Short mmCIF file of C-alpha atoms and ligand atoms in Angstrom, two decimals:
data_model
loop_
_atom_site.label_atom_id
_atom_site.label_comp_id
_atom_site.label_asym_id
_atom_site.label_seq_id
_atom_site.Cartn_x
_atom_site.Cartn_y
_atom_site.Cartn_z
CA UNK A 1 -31.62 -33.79 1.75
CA UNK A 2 -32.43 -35.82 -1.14
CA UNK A 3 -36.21 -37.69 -0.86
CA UNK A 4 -36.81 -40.22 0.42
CA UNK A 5 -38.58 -41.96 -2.31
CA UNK A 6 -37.56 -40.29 -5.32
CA UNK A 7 -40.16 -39.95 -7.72
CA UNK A 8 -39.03 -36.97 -9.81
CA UNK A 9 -36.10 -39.49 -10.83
CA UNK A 10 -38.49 -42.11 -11.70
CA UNK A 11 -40.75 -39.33 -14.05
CA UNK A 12 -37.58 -38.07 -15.76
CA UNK A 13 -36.41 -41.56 -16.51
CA UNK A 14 -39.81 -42.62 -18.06
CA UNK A 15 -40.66 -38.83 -19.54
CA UNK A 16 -41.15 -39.66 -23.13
CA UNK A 17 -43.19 -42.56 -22.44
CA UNK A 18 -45.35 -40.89 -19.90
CA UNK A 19 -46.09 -38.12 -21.25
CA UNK A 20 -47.15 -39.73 -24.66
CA UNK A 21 -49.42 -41.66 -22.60
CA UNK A 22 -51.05 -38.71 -20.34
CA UNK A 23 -51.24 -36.41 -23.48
CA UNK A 24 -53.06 -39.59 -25.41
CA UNK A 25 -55.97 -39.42 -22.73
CA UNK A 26 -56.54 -35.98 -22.15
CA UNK A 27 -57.00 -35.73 -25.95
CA UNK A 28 -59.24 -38.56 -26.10
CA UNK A 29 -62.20 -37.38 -24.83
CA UNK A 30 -62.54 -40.15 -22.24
CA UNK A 31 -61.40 -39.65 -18.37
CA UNK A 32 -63.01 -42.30 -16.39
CA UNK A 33 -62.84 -46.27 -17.13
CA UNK A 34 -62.64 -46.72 -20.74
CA UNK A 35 -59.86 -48.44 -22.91
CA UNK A 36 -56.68 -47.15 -20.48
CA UNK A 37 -58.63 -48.58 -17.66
CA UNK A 38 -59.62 -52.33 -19.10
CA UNK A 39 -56.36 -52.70 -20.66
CA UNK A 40 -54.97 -51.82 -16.48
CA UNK A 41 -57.04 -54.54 -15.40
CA UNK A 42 -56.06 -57.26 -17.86
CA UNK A 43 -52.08 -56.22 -17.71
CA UNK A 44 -52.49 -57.04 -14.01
CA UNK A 45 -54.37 -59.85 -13.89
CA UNK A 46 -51.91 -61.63 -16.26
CA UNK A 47 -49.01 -59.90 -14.12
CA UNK A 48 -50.23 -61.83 -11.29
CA UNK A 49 -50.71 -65.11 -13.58
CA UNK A 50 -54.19 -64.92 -14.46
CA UNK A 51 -56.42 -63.69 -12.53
CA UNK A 52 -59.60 -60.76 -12.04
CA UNK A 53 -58.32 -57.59 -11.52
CA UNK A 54 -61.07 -54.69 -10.82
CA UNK A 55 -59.56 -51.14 -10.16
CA UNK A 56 -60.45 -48.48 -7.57
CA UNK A 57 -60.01 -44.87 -6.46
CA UNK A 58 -57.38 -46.55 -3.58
CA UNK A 59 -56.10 -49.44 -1.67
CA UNK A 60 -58.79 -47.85 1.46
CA UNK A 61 -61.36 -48.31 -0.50
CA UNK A 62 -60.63 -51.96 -2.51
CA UNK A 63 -60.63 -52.90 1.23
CA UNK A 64 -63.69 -51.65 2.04
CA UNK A 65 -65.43 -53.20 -1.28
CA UNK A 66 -63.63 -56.80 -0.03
CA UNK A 67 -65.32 -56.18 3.17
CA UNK A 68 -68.52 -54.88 1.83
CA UNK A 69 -68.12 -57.71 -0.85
CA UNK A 70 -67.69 -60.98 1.64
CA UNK A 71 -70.96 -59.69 3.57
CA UNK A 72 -69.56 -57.87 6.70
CA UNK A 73 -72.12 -57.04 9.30
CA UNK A 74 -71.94 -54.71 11.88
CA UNK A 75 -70.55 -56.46 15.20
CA UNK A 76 -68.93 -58.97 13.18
CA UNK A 77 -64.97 -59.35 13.93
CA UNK A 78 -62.23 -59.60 11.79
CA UNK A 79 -58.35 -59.95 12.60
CA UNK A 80 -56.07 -57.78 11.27
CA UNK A 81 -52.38 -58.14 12.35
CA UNK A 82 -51.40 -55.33 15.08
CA UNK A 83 -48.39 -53.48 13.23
CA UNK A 84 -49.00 -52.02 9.83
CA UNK A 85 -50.54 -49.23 8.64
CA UNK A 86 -54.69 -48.39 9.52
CA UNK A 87 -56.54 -48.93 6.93
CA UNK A 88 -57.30 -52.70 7.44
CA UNK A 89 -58.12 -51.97 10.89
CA UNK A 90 -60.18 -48.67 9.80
CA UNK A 91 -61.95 -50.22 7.50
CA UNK A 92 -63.22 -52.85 9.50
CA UNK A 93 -64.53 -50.11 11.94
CA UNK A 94 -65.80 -47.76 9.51
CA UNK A 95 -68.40 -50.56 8.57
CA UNK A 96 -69.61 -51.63 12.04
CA UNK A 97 -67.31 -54.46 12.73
CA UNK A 98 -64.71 -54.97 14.97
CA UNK A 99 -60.65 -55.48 14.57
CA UNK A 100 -59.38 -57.77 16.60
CA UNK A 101 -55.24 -57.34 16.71
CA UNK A 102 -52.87 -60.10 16.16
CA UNK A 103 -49.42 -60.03 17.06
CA UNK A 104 -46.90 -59.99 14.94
CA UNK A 105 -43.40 -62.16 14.31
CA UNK A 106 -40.60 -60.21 15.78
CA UNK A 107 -38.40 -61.52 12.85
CA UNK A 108 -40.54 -60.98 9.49
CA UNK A 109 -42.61 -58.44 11.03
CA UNK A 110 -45.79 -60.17 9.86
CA UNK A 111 -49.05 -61.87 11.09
CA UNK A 112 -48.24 -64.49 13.20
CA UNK A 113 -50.74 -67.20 12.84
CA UNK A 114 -50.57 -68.29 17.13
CA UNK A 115 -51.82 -65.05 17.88
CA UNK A 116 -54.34 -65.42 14.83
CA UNK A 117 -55.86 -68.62 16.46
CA UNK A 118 -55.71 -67.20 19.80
CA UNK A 119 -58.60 -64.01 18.25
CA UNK A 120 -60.89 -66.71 17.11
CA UNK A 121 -64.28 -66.39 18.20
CA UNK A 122 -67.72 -67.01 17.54
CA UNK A 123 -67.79 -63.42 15.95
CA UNK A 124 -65.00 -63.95 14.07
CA UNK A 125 -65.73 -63.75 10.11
CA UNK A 126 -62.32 -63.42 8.36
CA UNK A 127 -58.71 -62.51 8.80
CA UNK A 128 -56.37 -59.49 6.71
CA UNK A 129 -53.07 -60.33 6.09
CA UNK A 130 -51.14 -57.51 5.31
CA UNK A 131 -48.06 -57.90 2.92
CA UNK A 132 -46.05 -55.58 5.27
CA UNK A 133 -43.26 -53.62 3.40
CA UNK A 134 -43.64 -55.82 0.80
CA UNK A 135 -43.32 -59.76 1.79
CA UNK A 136 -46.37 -61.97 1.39
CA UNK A 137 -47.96 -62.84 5.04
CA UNK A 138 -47.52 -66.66 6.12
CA UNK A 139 -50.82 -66.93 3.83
CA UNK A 140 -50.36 -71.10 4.00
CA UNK A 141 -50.75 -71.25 7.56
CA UNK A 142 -53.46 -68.45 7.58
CA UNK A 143 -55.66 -70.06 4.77
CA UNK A 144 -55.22 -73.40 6.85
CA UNK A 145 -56.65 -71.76 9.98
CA UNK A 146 -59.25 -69.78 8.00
CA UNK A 147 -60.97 -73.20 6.20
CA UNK A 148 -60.57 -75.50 9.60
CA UNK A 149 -63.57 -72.15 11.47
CA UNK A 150 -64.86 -71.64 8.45
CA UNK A 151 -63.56 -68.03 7.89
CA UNK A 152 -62.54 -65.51 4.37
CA UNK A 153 -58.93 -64.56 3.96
CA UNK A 154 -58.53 -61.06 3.04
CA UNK A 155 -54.80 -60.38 1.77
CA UNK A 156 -53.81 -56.86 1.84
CA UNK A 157 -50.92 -56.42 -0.61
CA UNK A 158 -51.09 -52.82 -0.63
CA UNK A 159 -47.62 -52.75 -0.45
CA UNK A 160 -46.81 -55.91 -2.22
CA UNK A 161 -47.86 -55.77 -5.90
CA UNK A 162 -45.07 -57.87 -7.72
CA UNK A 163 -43.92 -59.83 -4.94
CA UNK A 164 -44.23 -63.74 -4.75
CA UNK A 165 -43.93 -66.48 -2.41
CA UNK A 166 -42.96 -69.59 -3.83
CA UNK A 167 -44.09 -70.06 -7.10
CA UNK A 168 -47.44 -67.51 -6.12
CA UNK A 169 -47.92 -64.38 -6.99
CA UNK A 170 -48.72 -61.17 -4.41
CA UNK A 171 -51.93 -60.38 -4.61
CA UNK A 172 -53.36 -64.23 -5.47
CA UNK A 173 -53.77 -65.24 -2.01
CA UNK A 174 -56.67 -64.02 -0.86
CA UNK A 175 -60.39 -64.83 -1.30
CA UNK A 176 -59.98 -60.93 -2.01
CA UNK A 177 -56.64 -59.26 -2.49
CA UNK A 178 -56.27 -55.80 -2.58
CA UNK A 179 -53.43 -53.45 -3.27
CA UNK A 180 -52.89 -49.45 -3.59
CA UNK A 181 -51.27 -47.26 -6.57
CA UNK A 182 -50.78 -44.65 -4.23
CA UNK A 183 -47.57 -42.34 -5.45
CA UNK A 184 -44.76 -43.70 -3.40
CA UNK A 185 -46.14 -48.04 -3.45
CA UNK A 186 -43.47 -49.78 -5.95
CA UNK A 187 -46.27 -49.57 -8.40
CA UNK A 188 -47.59 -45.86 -7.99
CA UNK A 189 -49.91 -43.17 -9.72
CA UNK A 190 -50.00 -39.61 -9.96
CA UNK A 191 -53.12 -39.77 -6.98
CA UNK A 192 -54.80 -42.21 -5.52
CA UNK A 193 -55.70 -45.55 -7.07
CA UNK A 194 -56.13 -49.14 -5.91
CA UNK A 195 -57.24 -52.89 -7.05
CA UNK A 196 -58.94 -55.63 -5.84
CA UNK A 197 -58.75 -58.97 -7.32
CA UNK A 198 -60.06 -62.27 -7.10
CA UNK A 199 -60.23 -65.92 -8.87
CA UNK A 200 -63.96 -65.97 -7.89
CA UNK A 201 -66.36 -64.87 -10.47
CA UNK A 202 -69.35 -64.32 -8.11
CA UNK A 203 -67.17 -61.86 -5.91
CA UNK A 204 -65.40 -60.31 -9.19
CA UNK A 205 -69.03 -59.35 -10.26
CA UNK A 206 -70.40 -58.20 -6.69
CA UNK A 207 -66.76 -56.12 -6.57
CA UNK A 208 -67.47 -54.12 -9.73
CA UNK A 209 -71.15 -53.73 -8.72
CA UNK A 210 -70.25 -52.09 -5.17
CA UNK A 211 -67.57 -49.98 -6.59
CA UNK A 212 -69.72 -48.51 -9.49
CA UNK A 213 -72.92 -47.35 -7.49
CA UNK A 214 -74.53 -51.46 -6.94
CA UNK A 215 -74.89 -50.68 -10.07
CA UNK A 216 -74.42 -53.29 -13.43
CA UNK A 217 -76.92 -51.64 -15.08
CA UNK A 218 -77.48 -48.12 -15.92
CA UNK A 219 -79.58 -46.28 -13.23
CA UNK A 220 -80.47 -49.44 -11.76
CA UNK A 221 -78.89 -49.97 -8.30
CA UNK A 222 -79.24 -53.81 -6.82
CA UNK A 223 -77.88 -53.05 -3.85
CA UNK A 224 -75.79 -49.68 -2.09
CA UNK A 225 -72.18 -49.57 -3.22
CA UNK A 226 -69.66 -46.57 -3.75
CA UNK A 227 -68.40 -44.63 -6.33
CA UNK A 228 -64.96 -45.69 -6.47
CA UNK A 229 -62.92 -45.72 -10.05
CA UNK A 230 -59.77 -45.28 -11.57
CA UNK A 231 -59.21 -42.38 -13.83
CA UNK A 232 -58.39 -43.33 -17.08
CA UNK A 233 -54.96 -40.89 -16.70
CA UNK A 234 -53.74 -43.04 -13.60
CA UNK A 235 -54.39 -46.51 -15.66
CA UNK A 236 -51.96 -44.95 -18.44
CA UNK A 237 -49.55 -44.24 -15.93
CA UNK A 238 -49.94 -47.51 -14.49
CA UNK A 239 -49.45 -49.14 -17.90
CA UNK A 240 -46.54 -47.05 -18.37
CA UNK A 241 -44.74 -47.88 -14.62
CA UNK A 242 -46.07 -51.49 -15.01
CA UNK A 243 -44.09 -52.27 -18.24
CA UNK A 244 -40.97 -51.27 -15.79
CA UNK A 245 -42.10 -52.66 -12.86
CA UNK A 246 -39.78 -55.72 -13.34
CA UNK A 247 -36.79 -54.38 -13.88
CA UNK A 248 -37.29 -51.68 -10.79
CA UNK A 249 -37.98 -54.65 -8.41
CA UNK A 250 -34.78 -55.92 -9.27
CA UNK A 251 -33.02 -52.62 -8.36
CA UNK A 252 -34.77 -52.51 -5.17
CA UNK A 253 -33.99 -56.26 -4.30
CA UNK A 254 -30.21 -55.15 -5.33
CA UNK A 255 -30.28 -52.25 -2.87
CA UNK A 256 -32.08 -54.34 0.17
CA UNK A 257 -28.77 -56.74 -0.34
CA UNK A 258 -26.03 -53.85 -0.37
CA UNK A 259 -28.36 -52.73 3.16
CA UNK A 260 -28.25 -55.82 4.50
CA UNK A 261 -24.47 -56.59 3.72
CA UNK A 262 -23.41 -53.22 5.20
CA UNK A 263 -25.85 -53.73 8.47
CA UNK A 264 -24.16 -57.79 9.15
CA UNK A 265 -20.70 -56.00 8.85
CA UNK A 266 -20.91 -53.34 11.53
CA UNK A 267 -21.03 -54.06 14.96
CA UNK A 268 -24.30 -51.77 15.39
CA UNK A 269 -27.03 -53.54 16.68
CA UNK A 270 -29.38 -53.11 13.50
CA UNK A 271 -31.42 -55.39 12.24
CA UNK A 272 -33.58 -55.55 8.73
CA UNK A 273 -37.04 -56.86 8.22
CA UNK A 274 -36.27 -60.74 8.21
CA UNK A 275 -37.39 -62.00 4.71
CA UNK A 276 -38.74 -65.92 4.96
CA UNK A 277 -37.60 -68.54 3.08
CA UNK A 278 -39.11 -68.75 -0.70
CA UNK A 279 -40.29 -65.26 -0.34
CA UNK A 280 -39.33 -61.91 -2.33
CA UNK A 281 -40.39 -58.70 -1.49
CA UNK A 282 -41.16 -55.98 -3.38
CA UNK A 283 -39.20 -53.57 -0.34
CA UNK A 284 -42.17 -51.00 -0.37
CA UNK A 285 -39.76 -50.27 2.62
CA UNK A 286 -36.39 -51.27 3.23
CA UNK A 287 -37.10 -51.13 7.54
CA UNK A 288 -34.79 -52.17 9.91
CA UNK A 289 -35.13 -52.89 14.19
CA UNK A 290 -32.67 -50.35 16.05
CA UNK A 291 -31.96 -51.27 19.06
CA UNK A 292 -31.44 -47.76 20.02
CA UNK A 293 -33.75 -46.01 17.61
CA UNK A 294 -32.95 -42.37 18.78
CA UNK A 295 -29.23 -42.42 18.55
CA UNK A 296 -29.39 -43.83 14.94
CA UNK A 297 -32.16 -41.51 13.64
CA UNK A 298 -29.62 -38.91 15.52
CA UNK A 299 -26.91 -40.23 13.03
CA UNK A 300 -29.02 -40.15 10.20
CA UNK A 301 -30.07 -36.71 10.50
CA UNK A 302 -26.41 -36.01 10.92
CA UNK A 303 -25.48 -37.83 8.06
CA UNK A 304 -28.48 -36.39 5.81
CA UNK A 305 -29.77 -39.47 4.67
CA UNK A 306 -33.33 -40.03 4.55
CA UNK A 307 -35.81 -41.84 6.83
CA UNK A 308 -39.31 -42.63 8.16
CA UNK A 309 -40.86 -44.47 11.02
CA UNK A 310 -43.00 -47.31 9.34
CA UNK A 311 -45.48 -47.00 11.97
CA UNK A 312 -45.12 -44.97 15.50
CA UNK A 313 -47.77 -47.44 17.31
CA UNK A 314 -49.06 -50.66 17.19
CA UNK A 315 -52.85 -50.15 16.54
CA UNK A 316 -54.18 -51.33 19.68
CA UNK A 317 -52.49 -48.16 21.12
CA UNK A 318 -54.34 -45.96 18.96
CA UNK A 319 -56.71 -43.76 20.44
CA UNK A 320 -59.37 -44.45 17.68
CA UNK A 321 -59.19 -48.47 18.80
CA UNK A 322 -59.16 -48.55 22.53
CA UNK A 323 -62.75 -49.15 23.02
CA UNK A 324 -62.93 -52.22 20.58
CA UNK A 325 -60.28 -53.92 23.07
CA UNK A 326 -61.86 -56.71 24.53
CA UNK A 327 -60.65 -55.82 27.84
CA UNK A 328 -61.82 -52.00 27.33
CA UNK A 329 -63.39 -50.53 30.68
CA UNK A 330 -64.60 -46.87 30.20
CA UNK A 331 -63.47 -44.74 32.79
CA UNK A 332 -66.43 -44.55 34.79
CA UNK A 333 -66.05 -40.62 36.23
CA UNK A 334 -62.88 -39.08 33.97
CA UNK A 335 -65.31 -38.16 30.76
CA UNK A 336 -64.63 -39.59 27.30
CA UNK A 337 -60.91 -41.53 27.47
CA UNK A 338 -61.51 -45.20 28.32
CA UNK A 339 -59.08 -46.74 29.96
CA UNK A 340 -57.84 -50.50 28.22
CA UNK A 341 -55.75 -52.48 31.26
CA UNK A 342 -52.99 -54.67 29.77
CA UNK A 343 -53.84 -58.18 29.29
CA UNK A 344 -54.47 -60.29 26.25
CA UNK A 345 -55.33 -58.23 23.32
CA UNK A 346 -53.07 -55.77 24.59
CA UNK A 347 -50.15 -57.99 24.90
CA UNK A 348 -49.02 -57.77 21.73
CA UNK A 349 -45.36 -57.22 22.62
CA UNK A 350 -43.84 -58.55 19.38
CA UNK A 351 -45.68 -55.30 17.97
CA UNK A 352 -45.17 -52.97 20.46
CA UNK A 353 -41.25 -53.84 20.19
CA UNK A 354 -41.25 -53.41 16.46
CA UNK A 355 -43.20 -49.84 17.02
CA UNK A 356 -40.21 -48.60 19.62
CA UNK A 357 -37.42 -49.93 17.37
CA UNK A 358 -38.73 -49.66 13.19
CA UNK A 359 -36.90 -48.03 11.05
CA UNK A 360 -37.00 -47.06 7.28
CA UNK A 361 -34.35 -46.12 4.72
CA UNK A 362 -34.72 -45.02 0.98
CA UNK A 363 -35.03 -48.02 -1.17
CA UNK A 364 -36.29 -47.35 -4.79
CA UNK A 365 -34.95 -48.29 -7.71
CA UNK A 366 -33.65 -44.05 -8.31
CA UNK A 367 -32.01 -43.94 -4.83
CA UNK A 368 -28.21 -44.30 -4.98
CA UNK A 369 -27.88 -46.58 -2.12
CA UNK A 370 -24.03 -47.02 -2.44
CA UNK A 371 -23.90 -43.35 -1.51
CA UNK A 372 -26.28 -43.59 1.57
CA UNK A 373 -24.27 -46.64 2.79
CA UNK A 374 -20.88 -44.17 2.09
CA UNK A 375 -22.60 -41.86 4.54
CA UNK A 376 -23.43 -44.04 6.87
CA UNK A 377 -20.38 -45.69 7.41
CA UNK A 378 -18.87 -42.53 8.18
CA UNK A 379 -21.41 -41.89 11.22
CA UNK A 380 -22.21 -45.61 12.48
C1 LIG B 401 -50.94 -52.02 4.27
C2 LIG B 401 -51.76 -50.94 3.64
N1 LIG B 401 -53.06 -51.15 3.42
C3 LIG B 401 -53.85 -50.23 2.84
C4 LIG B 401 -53.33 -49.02 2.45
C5 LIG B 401 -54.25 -47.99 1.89
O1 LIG B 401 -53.94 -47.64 0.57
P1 LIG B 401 -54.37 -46.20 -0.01
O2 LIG B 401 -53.42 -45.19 0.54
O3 LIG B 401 -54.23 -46.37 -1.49
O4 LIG B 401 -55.75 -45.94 0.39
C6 LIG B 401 -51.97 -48.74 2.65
C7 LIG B 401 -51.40 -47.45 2.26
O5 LIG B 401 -50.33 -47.06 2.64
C8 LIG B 401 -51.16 -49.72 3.26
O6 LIG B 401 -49.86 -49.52 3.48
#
């Protein structure tokens, strides 16, 4: 079965250039920050049309600086949308504050900004809006709703770097946006790696404070941060992937239209990721809503083509975020399991539906997608 992202295509297509690169650090003498890593920063901050970039050790963590960065207190609450990956969610938790889960739109898959308004609370600090599979999230309506109670907008474009929505750039939208060089994202390393970035020079300074220690200056630590950097071998990668970044968007973009061609012309009942109006996505994942999930993962295991389930639960199902529900009731006699009854919170049914139906096919710009489709017209 060929992968399903196919990153040994990708190095053998860049080699020269790659390896010039990595052989140029590990022969300079200098592995962490440095030239590689400044140059990153300013590549991307132009990318995005001018703006700070500050790299990180990954996406988790340029969260977790945004948080620690806007002032998040213990007990304070945050809404993340309920279907994407953790680490929004996580992060809130892992420094004392609580997620609160918005539904989603059953169409784009993203935020939606009702259920946004219906979290809001007198705890309620700031929202994440997660670029899932790479679209921007309705970040107009969320910034409107953010400055009428007074709240940050957090946009997680983890999965969204080169994206844009209408004339705006992934990654521009936030009061922090974050997004993660991990391997497989459209714009990947060779390990972890992440960025946060901002327009505001206050935050831009706290941001490279908390990552480096609360440190600006040597051995003196203003406040407690992290250590959380980018080797200088991922930023020459970067530079190297980010020079084709472009051109491998458009490949992807080319392969999400062949999918969605093929998917209008059979009679199955499978339906991609609904891309808004003015919006392009970066297709971190090419995911689609099967009606009947099993019998076409059946086919595609018949057919050996590729695929994942981009994600299994919506996160107010996972075991880790019951007790922040606000209708959570521990089980008073049965030991440690509370038990969360279904009402608000847990009524996100737009993200529980995606969960039961989601999924994802191999999209990059090295994936022969003519020959998947060839495949799967033979077993659809
Ligand atoms: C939406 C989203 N946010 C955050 C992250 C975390 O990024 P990292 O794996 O670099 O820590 C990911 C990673 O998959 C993600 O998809």
């Amino acid at each position: 079965m060929k992968p399903f992202v196919n990153l040994a295509g990708q190095r053998d297509a860049y080699r020269e250039e790659l390896e010039k690169a990595e052989r140029s650090v590990l022969d300079s003498g200098c592995y962490i920050g440095g030239p590689e890593v400044s140059e990153l920063e300013r590549e991307l901050g132009e990318f995005c049309g001018g703006i700070s970039a500050i790299t990180c050790a990954s996406g988790t963590d340029a969260l977790t600086i945004a948080l620690m960065a806007l002032g998040l207190k213990p007990e304070d609450e945050v809404i993340v949308p309920d279907f994407t990956f953790i680490a929004p969610a996580e992060c809130v938790t892992f420094l004392g504050g609580i997620p609160r889960f918005a539904d989603i739109d059953p169409e784009t898959l993203q935020i939606d900004p009702e259920s946004v308004k219906a979290r809001i609370g007198p705890k309620t600090r700031g929202i994440i809006g997660v670029d899932l599979f790479g679209q921007c999230a309705p970040f107009t309506e969320l910034r409107r709703i953010a400055d009428k109670h007074g709240l940050w907008v957090i946009e997680d474009a983890a999965q969204a770097f080169g994206a844009t929505a209408g004339t705006q750039h992934a990654c521009t939208f936030g009061d922090i946006s974050i997004t993660s060089f991990y391997p497989s994202k459209p714009l990947g390393c060779y390990g972890d790696g992440g960025a946060l970035f901002t327009q505001n020079n206050e935050l831009a300074t706290k941001i490279r404070q908390i990552a480096n220690h609360g440190s600006r200056e040597r051995y003196l630590h203003e406040t407690v941060g992290m250590n959380s950097r980018l080797d200088a071998l991922q930023a020459a990668v970067l530079r190297v992937k980010l020079r084709h970044l472009e051109e491998e968007l458009k490949v992807r973009r080319e392969n999400a239209r062949k999918y969605d061609e093929f998917f209008a012309s059979t009679g199955a009942k499978i339906v991609p990721q609904k891309i808004a109006r003015g919006n392009t996505s970066t297709y971190a994942q090419y995911t689609v809503l099967a009606d009947d999930r099993e019998a076409f993962i059946k086919k595609l295991d018949k057919a050996g083509i590729p695929h994942c389930i981009h994600y299994p639960q919506a996160l107010h199902e996972q075991p880790c975020f019951i007790k922040f529900l606000s209708d959570y009731v521990p089980a008073p006699l049965y030991g440690t399991r509370g038990i969360a009854r279904t009402i608000s919170e847990n009524e996100n049914r737009h993200a529980e539906r995606a969960a039961e139906l989601v999924v994802s096919l191999p999209v990059c710009a090295f994936t022969d997608v003519d020959f998947i489709i060839n495949k799967l017209r033979s077993v659809l």
